[in-house]
Amino acid sequence: MADGEEPMALDVGSSGDWDGRWRHVQKFLERSGPFTHPDFEPSEETLQFLLETCKILVIGAGGLGCELLKNLALSGFRHIHVVDMDTIDVSNLNRQFLFRSKDVGHPKAEVAADFINSRVPGCHVVPHFKKIQEFDESFYRQFHIIVCGLDSIIARRWMNGMLLSLLVYDDGVLDPSSIIPLIDGGTEGFKGNARVILPGMTACIDCTLELYPPQINFPMCTIASMPRLPEHCIEYARILQWPKENTSIPSLLVLMCLPLYGVALDGDNPEHIHWVFQKSLERAAEFNIIGVTYRLTQGVVKRIIPAVASTNAVIAGTVPSRENTALFAYVPLNNYLVFNDVDGLYTYTFEAERKENCSACSQVPQKLQFPPSAKLQEVLEYLTENASLQMKSPAITATLEGKNKTLYLQTVASIEEKTRPNLCKTLKELGLADGQELAVADVTTPQTVLFKLNFTS
Amino acid sequence: MIDMIEKEDNVITEEEAAQYDRQIRLWGLEAQKRLRGSRVLLVGLRGLGAEVAKNLILAGVKGLTLLDHEQVTEESRRAQFLIPVDADGQNQAQASLERAQFLNPMVDVKADTDQVENKSDSFFLQFDAVCLTGCSRDVMVRVDQLCSSRNIKVFCGDIFGYHGYMFSDLGPEHHFVEEKVKIVKSSDETNDGPKVKKPKVDPNETTMVKKMASFCSLKEALEVDWTSEEAKASLKRTPPGYFLLHVLLKFRTDKGRDPHPGSYAEDSCLLLQIRDDLLEAVDVNPELLPDSFVSTCFSEMAPVCAVVGGVLGQEIVKALSQRDAPHRNFFFFDGLKGSGVVDYFGNK
């Protein structure tokens, strides 16, 4: 036993480390750069903290998630949790390299955790085969930093909202210890981005909602009467023909006399895709359009996004550096990185600005301006179509005569049916008053958003 | 040899179509078939090599040979996820083989434990592309000279701490196709009526355009004459990574290894000395590569390997599939700033 003190982080015996193992990370932490926060003193204690204490949550164990877990583990983080609700599919294998064909069908989070735990000594990854919405504040609050490799904007907004709900204000002043940095990355084909969000301080997801590319929706008239592209033919079959003609699905179902009305088109059902494919071919032949293939049909119906390993590798690679940055004291000047490998190489970093009246993070009460003669339907349309709100299926409630009343709710069939007549009623008819508060719930946020109703003349 | 004619025996199986679906949607079936017929040599299996290996194997090349004569050490394992924990003392290529092959059983992955310096010319000629990491400047120049005249695509890359680069020489006449967007003014734009709900985007019609790009040799790219007025004027826009590369390659030649954290003090001194000497010799102000580079160029940062490995891997895929414009001819990445720059050095 040595008499003197030994440097704990590098002691081989106690922690499985060897001298110099984390030297490369250490070098980073022990230097002051031009942007170092004045209060930050880099030291061996910081390295110690990084290794022993820091708890990181990775959301998504897919294209970005696999790369992220690998980079984080090799960079020295030891306590990592990973959440993913999906199981492994064969189409994942071209880039989600922690999974192999024998893993198809198994939960992504669990297989990924196993791989990392057996490869990096001392690293402990805890998997959660769940949806992010299945956890509450007490789960998220335990992490020092959260990294997202999600595949939907809705999920990102939900996560964004969750972290905003954890913020603590003392007399209107934000308590910095309640901030959990969120690092969000996304890729599509050869393009990607990574951004650092400090909830309550920097631009949040909703502040920059307009930056997301619009979902591809073809004009109905093009689909219905003036198709030019094979995609138009496929959408014709999917949107117009399927609901009308789905009785032509394989006869087995007809024989079983199953109620066919309202059978939803299932993108993972090869027979459904094949039906759409055939109908698309017929439509295409009518208009002399070439290019309808089975693969294209699948892509359009399932809204498949092309993906490749290299883009995910690049974006996931930028994340740990930004993470060290957010975590360890560099003043977050540039917080949004864009990568585009389509036409030459384009990397561009800028500072996304907070939106003054952001519905998620600004705490500025949101306003709804409508004349009392406006129908509830118009309010609903505003909530879904406004570029800054982009809600999916908002549920609107208000306090009327001292009671909480649901004005409209879409996501539960029985309530939808009951409240549907309200859509045609005017705000006045519904008993709403000027200055009234409406509470709106939606999948895009874990918290209800309060709107103040202002009557215009 | 790659040419524009489809290679034989390149029928995509159902298994391949299912596994490669997401990338076939990106670069097309023809490109995938060309990849499917390509053999690549990868020299050096440290952090960057492992990333490139992963990306190429996942992409589905025909064969990948991993060449490395070094042994696994605790340090070399740091940014390398293919080598198992208990492999110290084994050959680096051998130790990486199992996990590499496991990434995609459809690729023929081999390990070769020879030293690249000892390989004969004919060895290199069996490949369609060669990627050199961790090699000395002399080796890189020699292999580049040998291969590019025979239409074998040559790539080089290294990671020095937070900094990384890649270089490509696709020969004097590299042919490829590019998908260009046809801007179509649709007459139905105004027919949607007053209520245009969400922004509507049609996938524009595209057309494939044939193109050609020419590349200079590595020798030429490294031996830029900085004394001319034109060259001096362009110094302001020159990424410091270019000079950093020269310094580190000289270090590698002189010491037979890269800067090592274990001999930080001694190596830092030498690095600064080399920088001063090199830049003075070409009459370039040493301040273009500030002293601070020394503290950030040791070892290999895993995420930096991932970024450069991603770009390098994709460049190899592009060159083999002859699709999409290649970067000309250097890519420099600064992991501290998160900045990536493509720049051309050598006669245009």
Short mmCIF file of C-alpha atoms in Angstrom, two decimals, chain A residues 246-405:
data_model
loop_
_atom_site.label_atom_id
_atom_site.label_comp_id
_atom_site.label_asym_id
_atom_site.label_seq_id
_atom_site.Cartn_x
_atom_site.Cartn_y
_atom_site.Cartn_z
CA ASN A 246 -60.30 -1.61 -50.22
CA THR A 247 -62.70 -4.41 -50.67
CA SER A 248 -60.39 -5.69 -53.33
CA ILE A 249 -57.85 -6.86 -50.79
CA PRO A 250 -57.09 -10.59 -50.91
CA SER A 251 -60.22 -12.64 -50.87
CA LEU A 252 -59.35 -14.45 -47.67
CA LEU A 253 -60.56 -11.47 -45.71
CA VAL A 254 -63.75 -11.33 -47.74
CA LEU A 255 -64.37 -14.99 -47.03
CA MET A 256 -63.91 -14.39 -43.35
CA CYS A 257 -66.54 -11.66 -43.64
CA LEU A 258 -64.42 -9.29 -41.68
CA PRO A 259 -65.66 -5.72 -41.68
CA LEU A 260 -63.48 -4.24 -44.40
CA TYR A 261 -64.76 -0.74 -44.20
CA GLY A 262 -62.07 1.37 -42.65
CA VAL A 263 -59.16 -1.05 -42.94
CA ALA A 264 -56.19 1.22 -42.61
CA LEU A 265 -53.41 1.02 -45.15
CA ASP A 266 -50.47 -0.67 -43.46
CA GLY A 267 -47.10 0.29 -44.92
CA ASP A 268 -45.49 -2.81 -43.48
CA ASN A 269 -47.97 -5.15 -45.14
CA PRO A 270 -46.53 -6.26 -48.49
CA GLU A 271 -50.00 -7.13 -49.80
CA HIS A 272 -51.25 -3.62 -49.12
CA ILE A 273 -48.21 -2.11 -50.79
CA HIS A 274 -48.65 -4.43 -53.71
CA TRP A 275 -52.27 -3.32 -54.11
CA VAL A 276 -51.25 0.33 -54.10
CA PHE A 277 -48.45 -0.46 -56.53
CA GLN A 278 -50.82 -2.10 -59.02
CA LYS A 279 -53.30 0.76 -58.85
CA SER A 280 -50.48 3.28 -59.25
CA LEU A 281 -49.28 1.49 -62.37
CA GLU A 282 -52.75 1.69 -63.87
CA ARG A 283 -53.00 5.37 -63.11
CA ALA A 284 -49.53 6.00 -64.48
CA ALA A 285 -50.38 4.16 -67.69
CA GLU A 286 -53.40 6.41 -68.15
CA PHE A 287 -51.21 9.51 -68.08
CA ASN A 288 -48.09 8.05 -69.71
CA ILE A 289 -46.02 8.49 -66.60
CA ILE A 290 -42.99 6.27 -66.05
CA GLY A 291 -41.16 5.48 -62.88
CA VAL A 292 -43.69 3.76 -60.66
CA THR A 293 -41.83 0.93 -58.93
CA TYR A 294 -42.55 -1.23 -55.92
CA ARG A 295 -39.72 0.44 -54.05
CA LEU A 296 -41.00 3.93 -54.81
CA THR A 297 -44.50 2.91 -53.75
CA GLN A 298 -43.15 1.68 -50.44
CA GLY A 299 -41.14 4.85 -49.99
CA VAL A 300 -44.09 7.14 -50.59
CA VAL A 301 -46.55 5.18 -48.46
CA LYS A 302 -44.17 4.73 -45.54
CA ARG A 303 -42.61 8.18 -45.97
CA ILE A 304 -39.23 6.47 -45.96
CA ILE A 305 -36.25 8.74 -45.50
CA PRO A 306 -33.06 7.56 -47.20
CA ALA A 307 -30.22 7.07 -44.76
CA VAL A 308 -26.59 6.14 -44.82
CA ALA A 309 -23.89 5.42 -42.25
CA SER A 310 -21.50 8.25 -43.09
CA THR A 311 -23.86 11.16 -42.42
CA ASN A 312 -24.83 9.70 -39.07
CA ALA A 313 -21.17 9.18 -38.25
CA VAL A 314 -20.40 12.83 -38.98
CA ILE A 315 -23.27 14.36 -37.03
CA ALA A 316 -22.84 12.02 -34.08
CA GLY A 317 -19.16 12.92 -34.16
CA THR A 318 -19.85 16.59 -33.71
CA VAL A 319 -22.05 15.91 -30.70
CA PRO A 320 -19.52 14.85 -28.05
CA SER A 321 -17.39 17.88 -28.82
CA ARG A 322 -20.40 20.14 -28.41
CA GLU A 323 -21.33 18.24 -25.32
CA ASN A 324 -18.00 18.77 -23.69
CA THR A 325 -18.54 22.34 -24.71
CA ALA A 326 -21.92 22.76 -23.13
CA LEU A 327 -21.03 20.80 -20.08
CA PHE A 328 -17.67 22.21 -19.34
CA ALA A 329 -17.85 25.85 -19.58
CA TYR A 330 -17.30 27.20 -23.02
CA VAL A 331 -19.66 30.10 -23.43
CA PRO A 332 -22.20 28.76 -25.88
CA LEU A 333 -21.69 31.19 -28.70
CA ASN A 334 -22.43 29.14 -31.72
CA ASN A 335 -25.12 26.65 -31.02
CA TYR A 336 -26.40 25.34 -34.36
CA LEU A 337 -24.33 23.32 -36.82
CA VAL A 338 -25.54 22.38 -40.28
CA PHE A 339 -23.87 19.71 -42.41
CA ASN A 340 -24.68 19.21 -46.06
CA ASP A 341 -22.73 16.77 -48.18
CA VAL A 342 -24.95 16.96 -51.25
CA ASP A 343 -23.14 19.49 -53.36
CA GLY A 344 -19.57 19.70 -52.20
CA LEU A 345 -19.33 19.98 -48.45
CA TYR A 346 -21.02 22.63 -46.44
CA THR A 347 -20.67 23.07 -42.73
CA TYR A 348 -22.06 26.17 -41.21
CA THR A 349 -22.45 27.09 -37.58
CA PHE A 350 -24.62 29.92 -36.39
CA GLU A 351 -26.38 31.04 -33.28
CA ALA A 352 -30.06 30.34 -33.41
CA GLU A 353 -31.91 33.10 -31.64
CA ARG A 354 -34.60 32.68 -29.07
CA LYS A 355 -38.04 33.64 -30.20
CA GLU A 356 -39.52 36.34 -28.01
CA ASN A 357 -42.97 34.88 -27.91
CA CYS A 358 -42.11 31.20 -28.35
CA SER A 359 -45.08 29.12 -27.29
CA ALA A 360 -42.81 26.60 -25.54
CA CYS A 361 -40.08 28.54 -23.76
CA SER A 362 -40.90 32.22 -23.59
CA GLN A 363 -43.43 32.21 -20.75
CA VAL A 364 -45.14 34.97 -22.69
CA PRO A 365 -48.84 34.18 -22.63
CA GLN A 366 -50.00 33.05 -26.06
CA LYS A 367 -52.80 34.96 -27.66
CA LEU A 368 -55.71 33.89 -29.79
CA GLN A 369 -57.38 36.71 -31.67
CA PHE A 370 -60.77 35.87 -33.11
CA PRO A 371 -64.11 37.62 -33.52
CA PRO A 372 -66.85 36.18 -31.26
CA SER A 373 -68.58 35.01 -34.43
CA ALA A 374 -65.68 32.79 -35.40
CA LYS A 375 -66.31 29.07 -35.29
CA LEU A 376 -64.30 26.75 -33.07
CA GLN A 377 -63.19 25.02 -36.27
CA GLU A 378 -61.25 28.17 -37.19
CA VAL A 379 -59.42 28.14 -33.88
CA LEU A 380 -58.51 24.50 -34.43
CA GLU A 381 -57.19 25.23 -37.89
CA TYR A 382 -55.09 28.08 -36.58
CA LEU A 383 -53.52 25.86 -33.94
CA THR A 384 -52.53 23.24 -36.51
CA GLU A 385 -51.61 25.44 -39.45
CA ASN A 386 -49.78 28.32 -37.84
CA ALA A 387 -46.08 27.88 -38.67
CA SER A 388 -44.95 28.60 -35.12
CA LEU A 389 -47.43 26.30 -33.44
CA GLN A 390 -47.83 23.37 -35.83
CA MET A 391 -49.91 21.34 -33.42
CA LYS A 392 -51.01 17.91 -34.51
CA SER A 393 -54.33 17.11 -32.82
CA PRO A 394 -54.94 19.75 -30.17
CA ALA A 395 -57.48 19.23 -27.43
CA ILE A 396 -59.11 22.46 -26.28
CA THR A 397 -60.62 22.94 -22.84
CA ALA A 398 -61.94 26.01 -21.04
CA THR A 399 -63.36 26.83 -17.62
CA LEU A 400 -67.06 27.59 -18.08
CA GLU A 401 -69.42 28.25 -15.17
CA GLY A 402 -66.76 27.16 -12.76
CA LYS A 403 -66.29 23.79 -14.46
CA ASN A 404 -63.58 22.47 -16.74
CA LYS A 405 -65.21 21.79 -20.09
#
